Coordinates of C-alpha atoms in Angstrom, one line a residue:
Chain A
M124 CA 194.9 121.8 192.3
P125 CA 196.6 118.5 193.6
E126 CA 200.0 117.6 195.3
I127 CA 202.3 115.0 193.8
K128 CA 204.2 112.6 196.2
I129 CA 206.8 110.5 195.2
V130 CA 208.0 108.3 198.1
N131 CA 210.9 105.8 198.1
V132 CA 210.4 105.3 194.3
S133 CA 212.6 103.1 192.3
G134 CA 212.9 101.8 188.9
N135 CA 215.1 101.5 185.9
N136 CA 218.0 103.8 186.4
C137 CA 216.3 105.7 189.2
L138 CA 217.0 105.0 192.9
N139 CA 215.0 105.6 196.1
L140 CA 213.4 109.0 194.8
N141 CA 211.4 111.3 197.4
L142 CA 209.7 114.4 196.2
T143 CA 206.7 116.4 197.0
I144 CA 205.5 118.8 194.6
R145 CA 202.7 121.4 196.1
D146 CA 199.6 122.2 194.9
G147 CA 199.9 124.4 191.8
E148 CA 203.5 124.4 191.8
Y149 CA 205.8 124.8 188.7
F150 CA 208.3 122.4 189.8
V151 CA 211.5 122.0 187.6
I152 CA 213.8 119.0 187.6
V153 CA 217.4 119.5 186.0
G154 CA 220.2 116.9 185.1
A155 CA 222.2 115.8 182.1
T156 CA 221.1 113.1 179.4
G157 CA 220.8 109.8 181.0
A158 CA 220.2 111.2 184.9
G159 CA 216.8 109.9 184.9
K160 CA 214.4 112.9 184.2
T161 CA 212.3 110.9 181.8
T162 CA 212.4 107.9 183.6
L163 CA 210.8 110.1 186.7
L164 CA 208.2 111.4 184.5
N165 CA 207.0 108.4 183.2
M166 CA 207.2 106.8 186.4
V167 CA 204.6 109.5 187.7
A168 CA 202.6 108.9 184.5
G169 CA 202.5 105.3 185.1
M170 CA 204.1 104.3 181.9
V171 CA 206.8 102.3 183.3
D172 CA 207.1 100.0 186.1
Y173 CA 208.8 100.9 189.6
T174 CA 208.7 100.2 193.3
G175 CA 207.6 102.9 196.0
T176 CA 204.6 105.1 196.1
V177 CA 203.4 107.8 193.6
S178 CA 200.2 109.6 195.1
I179 CA 198.3 112.4 193.3
D180 CA 195.9 114.4 195.5
N181 CA 196.6 112.4 198.3
I182 CA 195.3 109.1 196.4
D183 CA 197.9 106.2 196.1
V184 CA 197.9 105.7 192.0
N185 CA 200.4 102.9 191.7
Q186 CA 197.6 100.7 190.6
L187 CA 196.2 103.2 188.1
S188 CA 196.6 103.4 184.4
P189 CA 198.2 106.5 183.0
F190 CA 194.9 108.0 181.8
K191 CA 193.1 107.4 185.3
R192 CA 196.1 109.2 187.1
G193 CA 194.7 112.3 185.5
G194 CA 197.7 113.8 184.1
G195 CA 198.7 115.6 180.8
Y196 CA 201.9 114.7 179.3
L197 CA 204.1 116.8 176.8
F198 CA 206.4 114.4 175.0
Q199 CA 209.8 115.3 174.3
E200 CA 209.3 114.1 170.7
L201 CA 205.5 115.6 171.1
A202 CA 204.0 112.4 169.7
L203 CA 201.7 114.3 167.7
F204 CA 199.2 112.0 165.5
P205 CA 200.6 112.4 162.0
H206 CA 197.2 111.3 160.3
L207 CA 195.1 113.6 162.2
S208 CA 194.9 117.6 161.5
V209 CA 195.5 120.1 164.3
S210 CA 192.2 120.5 165.7
A211 CA 191.7 116.7 165.5
N212 CA 194.8 116.1 167.5
I213 CA 193.5 118.5 170.3
A214 CA 190.0 116.8 170.2
F215 CA 191.5 113.3 170.3
G216 CA 191.4 113.0 174.2
L217 CA 188.3 114.8 174.5
R218 CA 186.4 112.3 172.3
A219 CA 188.1 109.3 173.7
Q220 CA 186.9 110.6 177.2
G221 CA 183.2 110.9 175.7
Y222 CA 182.8 114.5 175.7
A223 CA 179.9 115.9 173.9
K224 CA 180.6 117.3 170.3
S225 CA 179.6 120.7 171.3
T226 CA 181.8 120.7 174.4
V227 CA 184.8 119.2 172.3
K228 CA 184.3 122.2 169.8
K229 CA 183.9 124.8 172.3
R230 CA 187.3 123.4 174.0
I231 CA 189.2 123.1 171.0
A232 CA 188.1 126.8 169.8
L233 CA 189.3 127.7 173.6
L234 CA 192.5 126.2 173.5
M235 CA 193.6 127.2 170.1
D236 CA 192.8 130.6 170.8
M237 CA 194.7 130.3 174.1
M238 CA 197.7 128.9 172.4
R239 CA 197.6 131.1 169.4
I240 CA 197.0 128.4 166.9
D241 CA 193.4 128.9 165.9
H242 CA 195.0 129.8 162.1
L243 CA 196.4 126.1 161.7
D244 CA 193.4 124.3 162.7
R245 CA 193.4 121.9 159.2
R246 CA 197.0 121.5 159.0
Y247 CA 198.4 118.6 159.7
P248 CA 201.6 118.1 162.1
H249 CA 204.3 117.8 159.3
M250 CA 203.1 121.2 157.9
L251 CA 203.7 123.0 161.3
S252 CA 207.1 124.5 162.4
G253 CA 208.9 123.1 165.7
G254 CA 207.3 126.0 167.8
E255 CA 203.7 125.4 166.5
K256 CA 204.1 121.6 167.4
K257 CA 205.1 122.4 170.5
R258 CA 201.8 124.4 171.0
V259 CA 199.6 122.0 169.3
A260 CA 201.0 119.1 171.5
L261 CA 200.5 121.3 174.8
A262 CA 197.1 122.3 173.7
R263 CA 196.3 118.5 173.2
S264 CA 197.6 117.7 176.6
L265 CA 195.6 120.5 178.3
A266 CA 192.6 119.6 176.7
P267 CA 191.3 117.1 178.8
S268 CA 191.8 119.5 181.9
P269 CA 194.5 117.7 183.6
K270 CA 195.2 117.7 187.2
I271 CA 198.7 117.8 186.7
L272 CA 201.2 118.3 183.9
L273 CA 204.3 116.6 183.1
L274 CA 206.5 118.2 180.3
D275 CA 209.2 116.5 179.1
E276 CA 212.0 119.2 177.8
P277 CA 209.2 121.3 176.3
T278 CA 211.6 123.7 174.6
S279 CA 214.3 121.4 173.3
N280 CA 214.8 121.5 169.4
L281 CA 213.8 125.3 169.2
D282 CA 216.1 128.1 168.4
H283 CA 217.1 130.2 171.5
Q284 CA 214.5 133.0 170.8
T285 CA 211.2 130.9 170.1
A286 CA 212.4 128.8 173.5
K287 CA 212.5 131.7 175.5
Y288 CA 209.5 133.0 173.9
L289 CA 207.5 129.7 174.7
R290 CA 209.0 129.3 177.9
G291 CA 207.6 132.7 179.1
E292 CA 204.1 131.6 177.9
L293 CA 204.2 128.5 179.2
H294 CA 204.9 129.7 182.5
S295 CA 202.4 132.5 182.7
L296 CA 199.7 129.9 181.1
L297 CA 200.0 127.2 183.6
K298 CA 200.5 129.7 186.6
R299 CA 196.9 131.1 185.3
L300 CA 195.3 127.9 184.9
G301 CA 197.0 126.9 188.4
I302 CA 198.1 123.2 187.0
T303 CA 200.8 121.4 189.1
T304 CA 203.5 121.0 186.8
L305 CA 206.6 118.9 186.8
H306 CA 209.0 120.1 184.1
V307 CA 212.1 118.3 183.1
T308 CA 215.1 120.0 181.2
H309 CA 218.9 119.8 181.1
D310 CA 218.9 123.5 180.9
L311 CA 219.7 125.1 184.4
G312 CA 219.1 128.6 182.9
E313 CA 215.6 127.5 181.6
A314 CA 214.8 126.1 185.2
K315 CA 216.1 129.4 186.9
E316 CA 213.8 131.5 184.7
I317 CA 210.5 129.7 185.2
A318 CA 210.7 127.2 188.3
D319 CA 209.2 127.7 191.8
R320 CA 211.4 125.2 193.0
I321 CA 214.3 123.0 191.4
A322 CA 215.6 119.7 192.0
L323 CA 219.0 118.5 190.7
I324 CA 219.1 115.0 189.8
S325 CA 222.3 112.9 188.7
N326 CA 222.7 109.4 188.3
G327 CA 219.0 108.6 189.1
T328 CA 219.1 110.3 192.5
I329 CA 218.0 113.7 193.9
E330 CA 221.0 115.5 195.0
Q331 CA 219.5 118.8 195.8
I332 CA 215.9 120.8 195.8
A333 CA 215.7 124.3 196.5
T334 CA 214.3 127.7 195.0
P335 CA 216.2 129.4 192.2
S336 CA 217.6 132.1 194.0
A337 CA 218.8 129.5 197.0
L338 CA 220.0 127.2 194.5
F339 CA 222.3 129.9 192.5
S340 CA 223.7 131.3 196.0
D341 CA 224.4 128.0 197.1
R342 CA 228.0 126.5 197.2
Q343 CA 226.6 123.0 196.9
T344 CA 225.2 123.6 193.6
S345 CA 228.5 124.0 191.9
L346 CA 229.3 120.6 192.9
C347 CA 226.0 118.9 191.8
L348 CA 226.4 120.6 188.5
Q349 CA 229.7 119.2 188.3
Chain B
M142 CA 206.3 125.9 135.8
H143 CA 202.3 126.0 136.0
P144 CA 200.8 122.9 137.9
F145 CA 198.4 122.4 134.6
T146 CA 201.3 122.5 132.5
A147 CA 203.5 120.3 134.8
G148 CA 200.5 117.8 135.0
L149 CA 200.3 117.7 131.1
H150 CA 203.9 117.2 131.0
R151 CA 203.9 114.3 133.3
N152 CA 201.0 112.7 131.4
I153 CA 202.5 113.1 128.2
S154 CA 206.0 111.4 129.5
K155 CA 204.0 108.4 130.7
I156 CA 201.7 108.1 127.6
V157 CA 204.1 108.7 125.0
P158 CA 206.5 105.5 125.9
V159 CA 203.4 103.2 125.7
I160 CA 202.3 104.6 122.2
L161 CA 205.5 104.2 120.9
F162 CA 205.9 100.5 122.0
F163 CA 202.5 99.9 120.4
A164 CA 203.7 101.4 117.2
L165 CA 207.1 99.8 117.0
W166 CA 205.1 96.7 117.6
E167 CA 202.7 97.2 114.8
L168 CA 205.8 98.1 112.5
A169 CA 207.9 95.2 113.7
A170 CA 205.0 92.7 112.9
R171 CA 204.1 93.8 109.7
Y172 CA 207.6 94.8 107.9
G173 CA 209.7 92.9 110.2
R174 CA 211.5 89.3 109.8
F175 CA 208.4 87.4 111.1
S176 CA 205.9 89.7 109.1
T177 CA 204.5 86.7 107.0
S178 CA 204.1 84.3 109.9
T179 CA 200.8 83.9 112.3
I180 CA 203.2 83.7 115.4
S181 CA 203.9 87.5 115.4
P182 CA 200.6 89.2 114.8
P183 CA 200.4 93.2 114.6
F184 CA 198.9 95.1 117.4
S185 CA 196.1 96.0 115.4
T186 CA 195.4 92.4 114.6
V187 CA 195.4 91.6 118.2
I188 CA 193.1 94.4 119.0
L189 CA 190.6 93.2 116.3
E190 CA 190.9 89.9 117.7
M191 CA 190.0 91.0 121.1
A192 CA 187.1 93.0 119.8
A193 CA 185.8 89.8 118.3
L194 CA 186.1 87.9 121.2
F195 CA 184.5 90.4 123.2
K196 CA 181.6 90.6 120.5
S197 CA 181.1 86.7 120.6
G198 CA 181.0 86.8 124.2
V199 CA 183.9 84.2 124.6
M200 CA 186.2 86.9 126.4
M201 CA 183.6 88.1 128.6
K202 CA 182.4 84.5 129.8
N203 CA 186.2 83.8 130.8
L204 CA 186.8 87.1 131.8
V205 CA 184.1 87.1 134.4
S206 CA 185.0 83.5 135.8
T207 CA 188.6 85.0 135.9
I208 CA 187.9 88.1 137.9
G209 CA 185.2 86.4 140.2
R210 CA 188.1 83.8 141.1
V211 CA 190.4 86.6 141.6
L212 CA 188.0 88.9 143.8
I213 CA 187.1 86.0 145.8
G214 CA 190.7 84.5 146.6
L215 CA 192.1 88.1 147.0
S216 CA 189.3 88.9 149.5
M217 CA 190.1 86.0 151.4
G218 CA 193.7 86.3 151.2
M219 CA 193.7 90.2 152.3
I220 CA 191.1 89.6 155.2
S221 CA 193.1 86.7 156.8
G222 CA 196.5 88.2 155.9
I223 CA 195.5 91.6 157.7
T224 CA 193.8 90.0 160.6
V225 CA 197.0 87.5 161.5
G226 CA 199.1 90.4 160.6
I227 CA 197.3 92.9 163.1
V228 CA 197.6 90.2 166.0
M229 CA 201.1 89.4 165.0
G230 CA 201.9 93.4 165.1
L231 CA 200.0 93.8 168.1
R232 CA 201.0 90.8 170.1
D233 CA 204.7 90.4 170.6
T234 CA 204.2 86.8 171.9
V235 CA 202.1 85.7 168.9
G236 CA 204.5 87.9 166.4
R237 CA 207.4 86.1 167.7
S238 CA 205.8 82.5 167.5
L239 CA 204.6 82.8 164.2
S240 CA 207.2 84.8 162.6
P241 CA 209.7 81.5 161.8
I242 CA 206.6 79.6 160.4
I243 CA 205.6 82.9 158.2
S244 CA 209.5 83.1 157.2
I245 CA 209.6 79.5 156.0
L246 CA 206.4 79.5 154.1
Y247 CA 206.7 83.0 152.3
P248 CA 209.6 82.1 150.4
I249 CA 207.8 79.0 148.7
P250 CA 206.8 80.4 145.2
A251 CA 202.8 80.1 145.2
L252 CA 202.9 78.2 142.3
G253 CA 204.9 75.5 144.4
W254 CA 201.4 74.9 146.2
L255 CA 199.6 74.2 143.1
P256 CA 200.2 70.3 142.9
L257 CA 199.6 70.1 146.7
M258 CA 196.6 71.8 146.4
M259 CA 195.3 69.6 143.5
L260 CA 195.6 66.7 145.4
W261 CA 194.2 68.1 148.5
I262 CA 191.1 69.8 147.1
G263 CA 191.0 68.4 143.6
I264 CA 190.4 70.0 140.4
N265 CA 187.4 72.5 141.1
E266 CA 186.4 76.0 141.3
M267 CA 188.0 75.8 144.8
L268 CA 191.6 75.4 143.5
P269 CA 192.5 78.9 141.9
I270 CA 190.8 80.6 144.8
A271 CA 192.7 78.7 147.2
I272 CA 196.0 79.1 145.3
I273 CA 195.2 82.7 145.3
T274 CA 194.6 83.1 148.9
I275 CA 197.7 81.4 149.9
G276 CA 199.5 83.5 147.4
T277 CA 198.0 86.6 148.7
F278 CA 198.0 85.9 152.4
F279 CA 201.6 86.2 153.0
P280 CA 202.7 89.5 151.5
T281 CA 199.8 90.8 153.1
C282 CA 200.3 89.6 156.4
Y283 CA 204.1 90.2 156.4
N284 CA 203.3 94.1 155.4
T285 CA 200.5 94.5 158.2
A286 CA 202.7 92.9 160.9
A287 CA 205.7 94.8 159.8
G288 CA 203.6 98.4 159.4
I289 CA 202.0 98.0 162.8
H290 CA 205.2 97.1 164.3
N291 CA 207.0 100.2 162.7
V292 CA 204.2 102.3 164.4
D293 CA 205.6 105.2 166.6
R294 CA 205.2 104.0 170.0
G295 CA 205.2 107.3 171.3
I296 CA 201.8 108.3 169.9
V297 CA 200.4 105.0 171.1
S298 CA 201.5 105.9 174.7
A299 CA 199.8 109.6 173.6
A300 CA 196.8 108.2 172.9
Q301 CA 196.9 105.6 176.2
I302 CA 197.4 108.9 178.4
L303 CA 194.5 110.8 176.6
G304 CA 192.0 108.0 177.8
A305 CA 191.7 106.0 174.6
S306 CA 190.4 102.5 174.5
E307 CA 192.4 99.6 173.2
K308 CA 189.7 99.5 170.4
R309 CA 190.2 103.1 169.6
I310 CA 193.9 102.9 169.9
L311 CA 194.0 100.1 167.2
F312 CA 191.4 101.7 164.6
E313 CA 192.1 105.5 165.0
V314 CA 195.9 105.4 165.5
I315 CA 197.9 102.3 165.0
L316 CA 196.0 101.3 161.6
P317 CA 195.8 104.5 160.1
N318 CA 199.5 104.9 160.6
A319 CA 200.4 101.4 159.7
A320 CA 198.2 101.9 156.4
P321 CA 200.8 103.0 154.0
Q322 CA 202.9 99.6 154.4
V323 CA 199.6 97.7 154.6
F324 CA 198.6 99.0 151.2
A325 CA 202.2 98.2 149.8
G326 CA 201.3 94.7 150.8
L327 CA 197.7 94.9 149.1
K328 CA 199.2 96.3 146.1
L329 CA 201.9 93.2 145.9
S330 CA 198.8 90.9 146.6
S331 CA 196.8 92.3 143.9
G332 CA 199.4 91.7 141.2
M333 CA 200.3 88.2 142.8
A334 CA 196.5 87.1 142.4
W335 CA 196.4 87.6 138.7
R336 CA 199.7 85.6 138.1
M337 CA 198.0 82.9 140.5
V338 CA 194.9 82.7 138.9
L339 CA 196.5 82.5 135.3
A340 CA 198.7 79.6 136.2
A341 CA 195.9 77.7 138.0
E342 CA 193.6 77.9 135.0
M343 CA 196.4 77.3 132.4
V344 CA 197.5 74.1 134.6
A345 CA 194.0 72.5 136.0
I346 CA 190.8 74.8 135.3
P347 CA 188.8 74.5 132.0
T348 CA 187.6 78.3 132.2
G349 CA 188.8 81.5 132.5
I350 CA 191.5 83.6 130.7
G351 CA 194.3 81.0 131.5
A352 CA 192.3 78.0 130.0
L353 CA 191.6 80.4 126.7
I354 CA 195.2 81.0 126.5
M355 CA 195.8 77.3 126.5
K356 CA 193.1 76.5 124.0
A357 CA 194.5 79.4 121.8
E358 CA 198.0 77.8 122.3
S359 CA 196.9 74.4 121.1
L360 CA 195.2 76.1 117.8
V361 CA 198.5 78.2 117.5
R362 CA 196.3 81.3 117.7
V363 CA 198.9 84.0 119.0
D364 CA 196.6 86.7 118.1
I365 CA 194.1 85.1 120.9
I366 CA 197.2 84.6 123.4
L367 CA 198.2 88.2 123.1
A368 CA 194.8 89.6 123.3
C369 CA 194.1 87.6 126.6
L370 CA 197.6 89.0 128.0
V371 CA 196.7 92.6 127.0
V372 CA 193.2 91.9 128.9
L373 CA 195.0 90.3 132.0
S374 CA 197.7 93.2 132.0
F375 CA 194.7 96.1 131.9
F376 CA 193.2 94.5 134.8
C377 CA 196.0 93.5 136.9
L378 CA 196.9 97.5 136.4
F379 CA 193.1 98.3 137.1
F380 CA 193.2 96.7 140.4
E381 CA 196.6 98.1 141.4
K382 CA 195.4 101.7 140.6
C383 CA 192.3 101.1 142.5
L384 CA 194.0 100.2 145.8
E385 CA 196.3 103.5 145.1
I386 CA 193.1 105.6 144.8
I387 CA 191.9 104.2 147.9
E388 CA 195.7 104.7 149.6
R389 CA 195.7 107.9 148.6
K390 CA 192.3 109.1 149.7
W391 CA 192.8 107.4 153.3
T392 CA 196.3 108.9 153.8
G393 CA 197.3 111.4 150.8
K394 CA 197.0 114.3 153.0
W395 CA 199.4 113.2 155.6
S396 CA 201.5 110.0 154.2
C397 CA 204.3 112.2 152.9
H398 CA 205.3 112.6 156.6
A399 CA 205.3 108.7 157.0
R400 CA 207.4 108.2 153.8
N401 CA 210.1 111.0 155.0

């Protein structure tokens, strides 16, 4: 699985970011609203302009379109296609990339089973609960077997119980698949629970990078959190 | 309430006022103040006259001319309106450039174009078609552009990141999601087309339902005028219902989401 390297990246409200996310690592960026978390994800995805270099799997992807960067993206608003059923939502990327019909069918069945949403295949997004929508959106972003996965507040707008459950599932699933994951959240507790490493971001700059255990024993952290 | 009973109740509440309206018309025309005059014939007389007009072929001949003009003009207005609307909705620069022109031309009542078109095109078969095309172009174009503009940019980004081509994004993401508003424009245009054709035929063209109404007016045949208006009203409603059925077929399963 690839490594993500962010070197001297600036853009929008982010300034001179440097970050390396290792192969298969579950990396969480924590920051308050407006700190630049989503901007950072969008820069890695290639959806906004920036200066500096983003490389994925040791390839400079600055000139590549979002799709050619090979990443999956779970949007905070999920961005499910309202006019497509659950199975059609998951199949969208596969069909767009020209996979054979039989492969698409098998992959949908596998992902729906993996995300435990196989009973929802004919439903439309407006018929789903918040947690079900998140699962469908995750299945859709995993469908084309992305090299990296970008998660924007994947447990926002869920009740505490569902969020905790989904977090656990998400972490174990992505670890099992070995996908390099960049997850942004405002919830430090969530980051502590699932991250291999955590970066604290504030006013568009990265203040600190550490493992959860190191971060919570560090006096500097409390300063950053303030 | 059981769905069947609820459906029946809904249909009855729609039909009963219509029946009451026609019954009231019949009674007022037969026993009211103008019961002896020919300027207010009862509903039954209008229906009998309509049947006679259909039987003699007069109504059918004029109706076919009118429907033909509506279909051609409406198709041209819809196709050009949707095409320009798509370009305006997709390309911000085009949208910004054309918006002021559309804003200036849209409020002009379509009938205002009639004298100009009579001079430019002449009094021939193309006149009602041109008027209908102009009258239906603006609401279709405006609603299509607005519909596309209102499509959630998030789902477009999602489609891009999933590897969809521009063509696939347009046809499989943007247009289906803009469809409810596009159809609102089409339904508006459909009603507009019938008003336009009637006006053009009444003023300039010697055939069609509008021309038949003018001939009836010169002969003080109110029953024929009313028969023509009933037929027009029926076809106007029929066109709108057809569009509604197509819309429901296309967006029915999910459009409650778009409406919410």
